[in-house]
mmCIF file of C-alpha atoms and ligand atoms in Angstrom:
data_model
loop_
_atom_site.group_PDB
_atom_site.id
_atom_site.type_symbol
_atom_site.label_atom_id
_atom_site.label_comp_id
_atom_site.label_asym_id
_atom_site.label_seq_id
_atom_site.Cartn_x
_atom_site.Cartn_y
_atom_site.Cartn_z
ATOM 1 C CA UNK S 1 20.092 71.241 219.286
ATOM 2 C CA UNK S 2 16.684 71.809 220.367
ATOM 3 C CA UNK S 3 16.815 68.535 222.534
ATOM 4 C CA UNK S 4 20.013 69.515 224.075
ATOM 5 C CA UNK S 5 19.095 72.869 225.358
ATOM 6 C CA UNK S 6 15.729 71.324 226.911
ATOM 7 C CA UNK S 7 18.031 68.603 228.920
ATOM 8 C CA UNK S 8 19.831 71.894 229.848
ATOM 9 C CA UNK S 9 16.965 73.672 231.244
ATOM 10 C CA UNK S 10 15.855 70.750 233.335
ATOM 11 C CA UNK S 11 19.010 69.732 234.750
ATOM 12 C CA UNK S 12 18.944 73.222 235.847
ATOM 13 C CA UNK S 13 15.893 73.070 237.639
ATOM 14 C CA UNK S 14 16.449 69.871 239.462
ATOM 15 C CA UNK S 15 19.301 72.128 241.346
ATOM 16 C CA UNK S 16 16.402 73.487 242.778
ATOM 17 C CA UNK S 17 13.214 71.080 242.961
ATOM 18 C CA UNK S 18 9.812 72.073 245.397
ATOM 19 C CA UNK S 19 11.570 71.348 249.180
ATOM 20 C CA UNK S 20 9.684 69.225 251.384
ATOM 21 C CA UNK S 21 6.471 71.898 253.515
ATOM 22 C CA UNK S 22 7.959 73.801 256.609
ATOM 23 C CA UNK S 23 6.337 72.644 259.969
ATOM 24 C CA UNK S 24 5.710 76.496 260.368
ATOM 25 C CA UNK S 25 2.348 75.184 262.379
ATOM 26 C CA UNK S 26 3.884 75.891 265.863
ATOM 27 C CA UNK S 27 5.172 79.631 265.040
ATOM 28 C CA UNK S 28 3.185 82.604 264.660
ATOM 29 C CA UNK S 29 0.712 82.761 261.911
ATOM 30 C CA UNK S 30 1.732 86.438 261.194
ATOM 31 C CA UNK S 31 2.807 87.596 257.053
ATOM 32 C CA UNK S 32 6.383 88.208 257.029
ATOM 33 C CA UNK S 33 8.232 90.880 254.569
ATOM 34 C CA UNK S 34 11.853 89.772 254.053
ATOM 35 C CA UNK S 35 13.903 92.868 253.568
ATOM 36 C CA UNK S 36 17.001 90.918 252.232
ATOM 37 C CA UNK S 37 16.848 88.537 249.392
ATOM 38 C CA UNK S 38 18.705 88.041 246.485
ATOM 39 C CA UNK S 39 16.795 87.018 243.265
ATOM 40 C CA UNK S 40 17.241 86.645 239.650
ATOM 41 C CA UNK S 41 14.344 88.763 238.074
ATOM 42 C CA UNK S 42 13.539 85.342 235.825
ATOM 43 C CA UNK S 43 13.093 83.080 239.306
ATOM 44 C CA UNK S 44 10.640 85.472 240.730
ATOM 45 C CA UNK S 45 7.684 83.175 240.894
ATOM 46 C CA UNK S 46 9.569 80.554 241.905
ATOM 47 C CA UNK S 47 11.836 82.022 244.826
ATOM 48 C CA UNK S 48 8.059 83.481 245.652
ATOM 49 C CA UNK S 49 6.332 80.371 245.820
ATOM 50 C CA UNK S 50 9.470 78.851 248.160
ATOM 51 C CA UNK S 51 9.459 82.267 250.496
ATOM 52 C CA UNK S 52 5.948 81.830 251.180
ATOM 53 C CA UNK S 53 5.178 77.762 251.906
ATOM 54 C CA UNK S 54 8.490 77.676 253.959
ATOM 55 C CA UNK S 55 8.751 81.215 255.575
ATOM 56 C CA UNK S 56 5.276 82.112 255.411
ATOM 57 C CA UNK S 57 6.931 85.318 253.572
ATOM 58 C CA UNK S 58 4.845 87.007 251.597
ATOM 59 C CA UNK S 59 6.706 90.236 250.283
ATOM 60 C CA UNK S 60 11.077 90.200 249.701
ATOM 61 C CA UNK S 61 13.226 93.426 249.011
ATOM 62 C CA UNK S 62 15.590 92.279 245.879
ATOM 63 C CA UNK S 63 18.786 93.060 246.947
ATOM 64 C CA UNK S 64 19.955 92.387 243.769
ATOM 65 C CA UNK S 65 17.369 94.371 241.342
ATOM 66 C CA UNK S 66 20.505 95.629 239.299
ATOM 67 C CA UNK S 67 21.524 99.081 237.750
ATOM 68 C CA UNK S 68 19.087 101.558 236.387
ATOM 69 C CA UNK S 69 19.652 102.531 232.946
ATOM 70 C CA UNK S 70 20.080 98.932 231.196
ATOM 71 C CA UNK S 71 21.587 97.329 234.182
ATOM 72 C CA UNK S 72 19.269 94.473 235.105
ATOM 73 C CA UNK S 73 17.153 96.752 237.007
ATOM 74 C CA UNK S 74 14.314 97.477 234.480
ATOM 75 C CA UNK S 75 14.158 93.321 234.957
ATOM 76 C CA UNK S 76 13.604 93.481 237.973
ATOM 77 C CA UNK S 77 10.871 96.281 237.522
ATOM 78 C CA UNK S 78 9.065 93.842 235.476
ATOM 79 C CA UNK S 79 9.510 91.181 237.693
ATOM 80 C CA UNK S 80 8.408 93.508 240.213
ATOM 81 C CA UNK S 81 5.106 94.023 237.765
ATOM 82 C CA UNK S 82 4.301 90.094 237.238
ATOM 83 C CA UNK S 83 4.495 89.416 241.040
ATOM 84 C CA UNK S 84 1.904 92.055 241.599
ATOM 85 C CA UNK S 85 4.715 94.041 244.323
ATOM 86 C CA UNK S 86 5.602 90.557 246.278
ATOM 87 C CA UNK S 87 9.638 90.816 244.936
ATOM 88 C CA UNK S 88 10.544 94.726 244.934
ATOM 89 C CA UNK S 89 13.923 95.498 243.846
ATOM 90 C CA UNK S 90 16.278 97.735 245.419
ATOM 91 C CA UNK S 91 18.832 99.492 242.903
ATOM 92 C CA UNK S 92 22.582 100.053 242.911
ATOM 93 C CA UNK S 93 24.748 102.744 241.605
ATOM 94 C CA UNK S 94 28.686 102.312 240.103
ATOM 95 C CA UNK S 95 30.515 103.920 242.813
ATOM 96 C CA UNK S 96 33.685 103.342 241.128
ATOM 97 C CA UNK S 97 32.805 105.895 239.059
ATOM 98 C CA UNK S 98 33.425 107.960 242.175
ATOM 99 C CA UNK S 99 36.960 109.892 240.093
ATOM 100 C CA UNK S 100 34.978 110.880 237.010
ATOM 101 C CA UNK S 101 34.096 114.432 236.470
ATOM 102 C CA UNK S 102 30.563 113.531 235.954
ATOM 103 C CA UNK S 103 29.884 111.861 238.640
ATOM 104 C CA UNK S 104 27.470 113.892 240.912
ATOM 105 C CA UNK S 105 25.668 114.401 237.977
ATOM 106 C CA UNK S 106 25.714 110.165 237.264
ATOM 107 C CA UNK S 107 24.549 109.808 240.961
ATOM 108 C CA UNK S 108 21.268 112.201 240.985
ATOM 109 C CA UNK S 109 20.230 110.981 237.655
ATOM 110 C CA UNK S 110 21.008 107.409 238.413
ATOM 111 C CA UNK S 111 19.042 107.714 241.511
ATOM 112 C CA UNK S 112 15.952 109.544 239.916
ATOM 113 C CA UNK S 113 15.654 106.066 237.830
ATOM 114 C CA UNK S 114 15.866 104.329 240.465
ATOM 115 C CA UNK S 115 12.850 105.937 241.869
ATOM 116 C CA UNK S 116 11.219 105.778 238.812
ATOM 117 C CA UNK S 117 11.675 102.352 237.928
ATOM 118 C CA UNK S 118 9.625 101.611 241.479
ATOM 119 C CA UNK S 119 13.178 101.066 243.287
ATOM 120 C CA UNK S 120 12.182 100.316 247.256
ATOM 121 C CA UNK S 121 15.914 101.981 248.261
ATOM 122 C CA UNK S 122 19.283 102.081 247.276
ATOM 123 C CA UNK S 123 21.781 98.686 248.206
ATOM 124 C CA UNK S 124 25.219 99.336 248.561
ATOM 125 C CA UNK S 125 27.496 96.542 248.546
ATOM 126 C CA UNK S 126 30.900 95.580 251.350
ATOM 127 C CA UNK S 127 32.800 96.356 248.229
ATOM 128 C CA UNK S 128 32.190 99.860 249.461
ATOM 129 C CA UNK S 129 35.189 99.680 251.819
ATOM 130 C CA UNK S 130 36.624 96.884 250.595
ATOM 131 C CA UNK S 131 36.508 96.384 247.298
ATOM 132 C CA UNK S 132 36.981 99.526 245.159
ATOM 133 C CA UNK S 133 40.394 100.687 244.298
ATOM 134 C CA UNK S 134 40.971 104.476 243.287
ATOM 135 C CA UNK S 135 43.702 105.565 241.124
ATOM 136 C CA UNK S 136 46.199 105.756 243.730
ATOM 137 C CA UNK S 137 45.623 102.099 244.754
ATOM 138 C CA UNK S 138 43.828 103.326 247.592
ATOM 139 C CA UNK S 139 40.251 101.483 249.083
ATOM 140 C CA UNK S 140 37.265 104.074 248.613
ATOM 141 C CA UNK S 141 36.030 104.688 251.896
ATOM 142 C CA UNK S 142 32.625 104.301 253.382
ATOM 143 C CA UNK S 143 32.681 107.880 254.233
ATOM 144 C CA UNK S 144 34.600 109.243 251.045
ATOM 145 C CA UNK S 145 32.598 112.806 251.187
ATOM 146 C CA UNK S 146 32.919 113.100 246.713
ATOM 147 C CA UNK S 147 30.023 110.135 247.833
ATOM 148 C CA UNK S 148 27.990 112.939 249.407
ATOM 149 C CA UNK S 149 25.820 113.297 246.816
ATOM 150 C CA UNK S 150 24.366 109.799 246.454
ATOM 151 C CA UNK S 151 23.518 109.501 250.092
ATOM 152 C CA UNK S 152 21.631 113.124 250.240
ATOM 153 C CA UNK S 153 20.149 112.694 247.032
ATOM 154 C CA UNK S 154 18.434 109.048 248.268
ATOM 155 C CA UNK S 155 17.523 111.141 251.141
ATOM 156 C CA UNK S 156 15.607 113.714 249.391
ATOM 157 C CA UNK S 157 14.038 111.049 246.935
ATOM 158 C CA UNK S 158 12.946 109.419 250.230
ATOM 159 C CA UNK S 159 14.751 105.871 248.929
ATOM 160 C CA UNK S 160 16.152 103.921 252.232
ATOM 161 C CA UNK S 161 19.652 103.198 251.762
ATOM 162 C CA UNK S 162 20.132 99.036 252.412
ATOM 163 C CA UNK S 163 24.457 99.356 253.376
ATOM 164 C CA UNK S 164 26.773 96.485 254.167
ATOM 165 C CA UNK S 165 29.900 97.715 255.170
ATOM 166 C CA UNK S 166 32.817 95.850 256.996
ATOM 167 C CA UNK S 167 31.879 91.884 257.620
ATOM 168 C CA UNK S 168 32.073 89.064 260.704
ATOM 169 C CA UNK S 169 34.901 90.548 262.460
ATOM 170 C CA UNK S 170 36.222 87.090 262.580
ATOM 171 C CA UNK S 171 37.210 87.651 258.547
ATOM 172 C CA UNK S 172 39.740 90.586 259.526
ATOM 173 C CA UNK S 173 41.683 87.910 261.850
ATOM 174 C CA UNK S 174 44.296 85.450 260.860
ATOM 175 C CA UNK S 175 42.757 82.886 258.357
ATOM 176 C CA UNK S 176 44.207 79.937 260.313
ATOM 177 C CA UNK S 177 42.679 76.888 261.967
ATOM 178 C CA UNK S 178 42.442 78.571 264.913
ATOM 179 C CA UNK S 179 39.822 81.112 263.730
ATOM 180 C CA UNK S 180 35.940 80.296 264.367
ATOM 181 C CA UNK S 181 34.702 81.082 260.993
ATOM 182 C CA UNK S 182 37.809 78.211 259.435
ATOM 183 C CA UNK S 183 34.923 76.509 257.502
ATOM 184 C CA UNK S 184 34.029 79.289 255.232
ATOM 185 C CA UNK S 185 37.548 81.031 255.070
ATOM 186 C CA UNK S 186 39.344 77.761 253.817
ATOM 187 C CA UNK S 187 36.216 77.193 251.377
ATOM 188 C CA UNK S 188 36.597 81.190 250.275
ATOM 189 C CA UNK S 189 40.502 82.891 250.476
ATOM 190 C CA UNK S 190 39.167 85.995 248.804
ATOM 191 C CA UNK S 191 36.851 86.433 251.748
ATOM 192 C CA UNK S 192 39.645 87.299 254.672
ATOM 193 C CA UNK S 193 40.647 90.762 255.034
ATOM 194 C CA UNK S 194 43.983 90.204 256.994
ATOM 195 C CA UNK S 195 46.782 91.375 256.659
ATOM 196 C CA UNK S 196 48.502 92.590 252.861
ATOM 197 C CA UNK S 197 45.768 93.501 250.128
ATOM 198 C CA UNK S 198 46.140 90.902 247.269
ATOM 199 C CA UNK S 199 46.278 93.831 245.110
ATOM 200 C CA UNK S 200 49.892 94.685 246.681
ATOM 201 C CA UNK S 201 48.523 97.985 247.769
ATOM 202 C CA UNK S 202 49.358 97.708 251.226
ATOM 203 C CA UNK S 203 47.246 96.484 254.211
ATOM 204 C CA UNK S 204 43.488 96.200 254.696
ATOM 205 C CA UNK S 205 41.938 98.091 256.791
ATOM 206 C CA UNK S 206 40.740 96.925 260.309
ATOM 207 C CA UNK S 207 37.308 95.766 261.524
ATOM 208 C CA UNK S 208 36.591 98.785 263.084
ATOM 209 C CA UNK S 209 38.046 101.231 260.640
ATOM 210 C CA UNK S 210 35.245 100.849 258.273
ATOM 211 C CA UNK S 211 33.274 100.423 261.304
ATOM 212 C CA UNK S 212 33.592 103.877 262.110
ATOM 213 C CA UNK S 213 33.812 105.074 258.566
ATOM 214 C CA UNK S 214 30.297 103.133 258.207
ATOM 215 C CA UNK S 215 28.819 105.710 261.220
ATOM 216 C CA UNK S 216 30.361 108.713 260.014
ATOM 217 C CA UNK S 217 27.951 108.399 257.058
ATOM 218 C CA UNK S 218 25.247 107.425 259.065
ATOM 219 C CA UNK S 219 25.525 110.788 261.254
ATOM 220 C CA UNK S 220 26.467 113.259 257.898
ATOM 221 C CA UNK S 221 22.916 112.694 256.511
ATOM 222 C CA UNK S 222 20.550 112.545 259.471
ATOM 223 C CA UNK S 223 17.588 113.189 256.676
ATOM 224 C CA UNK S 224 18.629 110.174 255.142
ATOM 225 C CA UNK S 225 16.967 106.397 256.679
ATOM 226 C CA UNK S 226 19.867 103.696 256.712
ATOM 227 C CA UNK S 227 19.403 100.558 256.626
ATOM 228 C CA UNK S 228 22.328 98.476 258.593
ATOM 229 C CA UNK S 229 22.374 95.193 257.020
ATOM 230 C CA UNK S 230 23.741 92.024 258.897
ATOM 231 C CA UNK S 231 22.423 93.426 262.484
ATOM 232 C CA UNK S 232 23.847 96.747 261.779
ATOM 233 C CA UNK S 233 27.282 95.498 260.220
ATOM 234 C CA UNK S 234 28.266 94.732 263.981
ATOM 235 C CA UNK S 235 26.216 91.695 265.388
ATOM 236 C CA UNK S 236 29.424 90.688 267.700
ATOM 237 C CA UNK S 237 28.456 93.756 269.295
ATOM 238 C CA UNK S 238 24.618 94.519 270.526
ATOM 239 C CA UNK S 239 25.983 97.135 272.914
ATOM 240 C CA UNK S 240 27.176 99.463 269.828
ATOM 241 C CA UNK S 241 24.358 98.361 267.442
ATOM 242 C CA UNK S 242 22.297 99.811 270.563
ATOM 243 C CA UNK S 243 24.073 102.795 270.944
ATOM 244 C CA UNK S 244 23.754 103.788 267.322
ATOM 245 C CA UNK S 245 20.097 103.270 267.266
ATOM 246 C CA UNK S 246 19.822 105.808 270.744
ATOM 247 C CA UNK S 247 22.048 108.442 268.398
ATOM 248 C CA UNK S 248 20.859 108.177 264.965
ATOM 249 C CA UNK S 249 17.468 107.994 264.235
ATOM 250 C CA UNK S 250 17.664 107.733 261.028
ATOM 251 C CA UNK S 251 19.006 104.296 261.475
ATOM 252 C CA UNK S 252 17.120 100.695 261.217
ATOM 253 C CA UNK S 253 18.943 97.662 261.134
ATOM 254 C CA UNK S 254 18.094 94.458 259.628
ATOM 255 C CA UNK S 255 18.869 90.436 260.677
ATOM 256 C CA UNK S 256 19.928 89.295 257.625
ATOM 257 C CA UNK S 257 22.595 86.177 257.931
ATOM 258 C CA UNK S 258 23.173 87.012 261.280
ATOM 259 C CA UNK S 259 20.884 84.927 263.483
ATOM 260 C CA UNK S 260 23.824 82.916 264.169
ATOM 261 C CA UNK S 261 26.166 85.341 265.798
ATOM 262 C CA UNK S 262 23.476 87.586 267.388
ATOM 263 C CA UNK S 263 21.874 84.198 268.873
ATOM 264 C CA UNK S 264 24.888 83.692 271.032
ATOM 265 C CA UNK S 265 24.560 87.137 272.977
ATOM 266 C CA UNK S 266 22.615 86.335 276.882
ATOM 267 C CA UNK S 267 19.034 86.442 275.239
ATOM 268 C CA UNK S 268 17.871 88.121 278.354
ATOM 269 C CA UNK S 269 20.213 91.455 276.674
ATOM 270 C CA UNK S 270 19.092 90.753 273.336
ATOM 271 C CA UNK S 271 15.223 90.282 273.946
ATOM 272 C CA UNK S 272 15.718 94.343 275.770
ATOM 273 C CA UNK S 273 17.636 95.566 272.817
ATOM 274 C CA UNK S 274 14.712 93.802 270.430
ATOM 275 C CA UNK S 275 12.091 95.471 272.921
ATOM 276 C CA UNK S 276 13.259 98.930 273.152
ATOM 277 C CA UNK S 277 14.147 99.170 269.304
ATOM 278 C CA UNK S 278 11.339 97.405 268.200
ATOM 279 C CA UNK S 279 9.694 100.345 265.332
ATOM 280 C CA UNK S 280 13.843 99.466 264.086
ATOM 281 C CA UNK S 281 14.428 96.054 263.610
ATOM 282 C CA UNK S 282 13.448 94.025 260.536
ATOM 283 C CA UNK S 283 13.052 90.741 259.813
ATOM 284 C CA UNK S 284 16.065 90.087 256.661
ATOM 285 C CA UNK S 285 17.514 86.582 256.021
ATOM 286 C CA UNK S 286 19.933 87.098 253.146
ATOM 287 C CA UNK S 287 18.228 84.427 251.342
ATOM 288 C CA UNK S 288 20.080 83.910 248.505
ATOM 289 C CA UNK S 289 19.045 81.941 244.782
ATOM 290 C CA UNK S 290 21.451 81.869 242.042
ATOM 291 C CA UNK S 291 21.669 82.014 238.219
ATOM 292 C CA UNK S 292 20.643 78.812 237.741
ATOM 293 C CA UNK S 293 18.442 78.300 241.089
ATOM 294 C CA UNK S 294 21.375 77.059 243.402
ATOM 295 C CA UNK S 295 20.393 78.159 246.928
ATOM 296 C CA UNK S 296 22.730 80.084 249.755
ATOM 297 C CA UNK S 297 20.829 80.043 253.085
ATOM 298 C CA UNK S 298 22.945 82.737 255.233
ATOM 299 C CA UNK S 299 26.640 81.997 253.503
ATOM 300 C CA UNK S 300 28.061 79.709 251.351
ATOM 301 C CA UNK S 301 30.367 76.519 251.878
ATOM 302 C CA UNK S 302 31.937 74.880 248.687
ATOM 303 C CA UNK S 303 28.847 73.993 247.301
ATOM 304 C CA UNK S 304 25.225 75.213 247.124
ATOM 305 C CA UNK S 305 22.825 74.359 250.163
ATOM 306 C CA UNK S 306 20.298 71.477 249.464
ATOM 307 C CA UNK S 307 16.811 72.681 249.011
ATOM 308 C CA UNK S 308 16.029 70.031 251.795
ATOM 309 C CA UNK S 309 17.397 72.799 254.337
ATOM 310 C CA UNK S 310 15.106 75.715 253.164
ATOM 311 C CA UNK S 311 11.917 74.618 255.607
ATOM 312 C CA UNK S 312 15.131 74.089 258.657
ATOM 313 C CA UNK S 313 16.359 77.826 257.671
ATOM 314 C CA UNK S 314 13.560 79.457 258.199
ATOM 315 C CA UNK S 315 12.310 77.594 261.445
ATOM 316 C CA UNK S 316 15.773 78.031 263.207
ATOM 317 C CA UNK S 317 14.929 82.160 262.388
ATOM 318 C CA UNK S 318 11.424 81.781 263.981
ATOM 319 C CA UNK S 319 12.345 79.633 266.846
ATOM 320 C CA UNK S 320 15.131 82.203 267.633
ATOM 321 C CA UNK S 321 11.990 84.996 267.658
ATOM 322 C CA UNK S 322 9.290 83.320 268.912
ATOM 323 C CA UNK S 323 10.540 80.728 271.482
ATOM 324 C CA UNK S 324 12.791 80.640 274.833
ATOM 325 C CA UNK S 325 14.219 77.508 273.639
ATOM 326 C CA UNK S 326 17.747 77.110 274.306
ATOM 327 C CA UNK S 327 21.262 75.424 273.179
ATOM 328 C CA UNK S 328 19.411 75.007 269.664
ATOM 329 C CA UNK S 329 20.844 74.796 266.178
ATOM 330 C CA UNK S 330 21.338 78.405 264.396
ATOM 331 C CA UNK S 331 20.228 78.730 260.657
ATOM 332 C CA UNK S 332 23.825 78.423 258.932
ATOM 333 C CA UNK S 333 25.756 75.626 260.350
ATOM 334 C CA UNK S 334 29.142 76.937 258.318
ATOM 335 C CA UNK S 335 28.879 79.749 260.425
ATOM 336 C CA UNK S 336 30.595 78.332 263.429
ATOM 337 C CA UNK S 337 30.339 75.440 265.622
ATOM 338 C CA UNK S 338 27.924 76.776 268.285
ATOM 339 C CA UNK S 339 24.193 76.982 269.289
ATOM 340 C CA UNK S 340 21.795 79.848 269.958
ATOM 341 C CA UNK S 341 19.134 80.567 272.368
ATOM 342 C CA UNK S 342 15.602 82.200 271.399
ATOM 343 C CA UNK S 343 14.108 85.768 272.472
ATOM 344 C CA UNK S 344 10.490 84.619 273.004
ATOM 345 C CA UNK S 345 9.430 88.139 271.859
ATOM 346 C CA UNK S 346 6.146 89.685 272.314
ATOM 347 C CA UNK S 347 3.465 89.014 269.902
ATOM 348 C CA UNK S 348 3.315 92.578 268.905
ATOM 349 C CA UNK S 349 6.872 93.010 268.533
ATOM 350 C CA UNK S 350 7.061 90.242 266.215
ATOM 351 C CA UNK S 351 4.339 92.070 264.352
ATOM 352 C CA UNK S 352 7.153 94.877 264.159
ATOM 353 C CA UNK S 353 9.932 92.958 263.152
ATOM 354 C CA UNK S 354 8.079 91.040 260.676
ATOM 355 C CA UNK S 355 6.129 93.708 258.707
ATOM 356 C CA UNK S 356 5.155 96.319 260.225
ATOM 357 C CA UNK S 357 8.373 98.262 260.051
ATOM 358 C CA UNK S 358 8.986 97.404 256.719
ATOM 359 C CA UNK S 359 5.851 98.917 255.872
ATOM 360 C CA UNK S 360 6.455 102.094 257.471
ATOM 361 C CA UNK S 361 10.200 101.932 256.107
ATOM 362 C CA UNK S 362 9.674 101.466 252.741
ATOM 363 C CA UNK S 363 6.153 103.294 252.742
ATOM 364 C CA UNK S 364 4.307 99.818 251.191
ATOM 365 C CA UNK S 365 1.015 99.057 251.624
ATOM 366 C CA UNK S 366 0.484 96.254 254.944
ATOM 367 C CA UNK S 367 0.148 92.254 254.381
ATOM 368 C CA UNK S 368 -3.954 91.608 253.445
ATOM 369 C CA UNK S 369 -5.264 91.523 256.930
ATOM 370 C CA UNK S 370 -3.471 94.119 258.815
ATOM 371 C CA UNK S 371 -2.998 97.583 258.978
ATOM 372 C CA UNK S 372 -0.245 100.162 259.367
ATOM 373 C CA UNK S 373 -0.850 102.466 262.224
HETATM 374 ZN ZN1 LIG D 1 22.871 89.959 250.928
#
């Protein structure tokens, strides 16, 4: 018995064995926080070890550090305590609780152990929008106001809120051949929202209905910092990520899994919109590490990535920053069937995007070596 589980545990690991060292050499030597991971509180060390030979990362935001009150998240506080602050958890709430008669009160107190636990901000899921069903059969909205409470209340506790809402817009078109993200909707059904809910409760709702149901809560709680995960839940469109950022600031966005779509915007654009919002951009890759160690660099095909393409992950992220290379491979090949061209940023907006504004974000202390101003 004893032998068996053993063979287990190391057929486990080999999922997941040390990748071959990054060339990192030819990018900027500067410490990068990455605002968007997803770790299992028990691979801590190990995801840590990974982030920082191949990304030269040396702090990650948990985006899965679990429920307060028994729901993984005191795990992830401990994790969070062994790692001396390098993995940091944010913490989620039930929102489907939204009907119950207690639930203001299951927000504020939920929310004051989040804080307490050493939660960096609150993550709210996609399934915010399109994935919990009220009573009537009904989606809860992004912008359901009975919600109200959990969005001021992370204001006043001064707890960033991390929000995905909505997804590639190519997900709420016909899942056909024809459509550019084929690879991943014929791997994954359950990820198209067209047409008829599987639930039978009518249709789902457009792209840009939760869009706008997304920046409705953004402008209700102007005391409270958002940030917009996945290039502010609208990387097909830098023009309205950029007009959000003139209106709200309260809002930061983040670039996690998106590299690939953002890349294919004129770089000349993107390297302005990087420029002029550069105290609101942050460096987020969506890296993702299972259960069992299986890796998901940016989204998923049928199976797990190869550790092989950690070290290419990361450099097709810092060769998009840092260089004004062009036609080059993006970071997720399922992604679509197209290249990207780099931004060749400023060294001192890199230092932005890569730490700085995580720092002044999530108020933690700056990479040994630097300093917050
Ligand atoms: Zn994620």
């Amino acid at each position: 018995m004893v032998a068996v589980a053993a063979m287990t545990i190391a057929i486990a690991w080999r999922v997941w064995p040390d990748a071959p060292r990054a060339s990192t050499r030819r990018f900027a030597d500067i410490p990068r926080i990455d605002v968007h991971v997803h770790v299992p509180p028990a691979l801590a060390e190990r995801a840590l070890r990974t982030f920082r030979e191949h990304g030269g990362v040396v702090m990650a935001l948990n985006a899965s550090g679990g429920h307060p009150n028994g729901g993984g998240l005191e795990e992830s506080a401990e994790a969070m305590r062994r790692t001396n602050g390098a993995l940091r958890p944010y913490c989620h709430l039930d929102l489907s609780r939204v009907e119950r008669a207690d639930f203001a009160d299951y927000a504020r107190r939920s929310l004051h152990a989040c804080r307490d636990a050493g939660a960096v901000g609150l993550k709210v899921f996609k399934a915010l929008g399109l994935g919990i069903s009220l009573a009537d059969g009904s989606l809860l909205a992004v912008d359901d106001p009975r919600l109200d409470v959990v969005f001021e209340t992370a204001g006043e506790l001064a707890l960033p809120v991390l929000i995905h809402s909505g997804d590639p817009q190519a997900f709420f078109e016909p899942a056909t051949r024809d459509n550019e993200r084929w690879d991943e909707l014929s791997a994954h059904p359950s990820w198209s929202f067209h047409g008829a809910r599987p639930d039978g409760h009518g249709a789902w709702p457009s792209w840009r209905e939760v869009f706008e149901q997304y920046e409705r809560r953004v402008a209700r709680h102007p005391r409270t910092r958002f940030l917009g995960a996945h290039f502010g839940n609208a990387p097909e469109e830098p023009e309205t990520v950029a007009r959000m950022l003139d209106a709200y600031p309260n809002l930061f966005v983040e670039t996690g899994a998106r590299i690939p779509e953002i890349g294919r915007h004129d770089p000349a654009r993107m390297r302005a919109l990087f420029v002029r919002h550069r105290e609101r951009i942050l460096f987020g890759t969506d890296f993702q590490i299972g259960a069992r160690g299986t890796l998901v660099l940016g989204s998923a095909g049928r199976e797990a990535d190869p550790p092989s393409r950690v070290p290419v992950f990361y450099e097709a992220h810092f060769r998009y920053f840092e260089t004004a290379d062009r036609r080059f491979a993006h970071p997720t090949p399922i992604q679509g069937d197209w290249t990207i061209d780099g931004l060749d940023l400023p060294r001192d907006v890199l230092e932005d995007l890569y730490w700085r504004n995580a720092t002044r974000l999530f108020g933690i202390s700056a990479p040994p070596g630097r300093s917050t101003p």
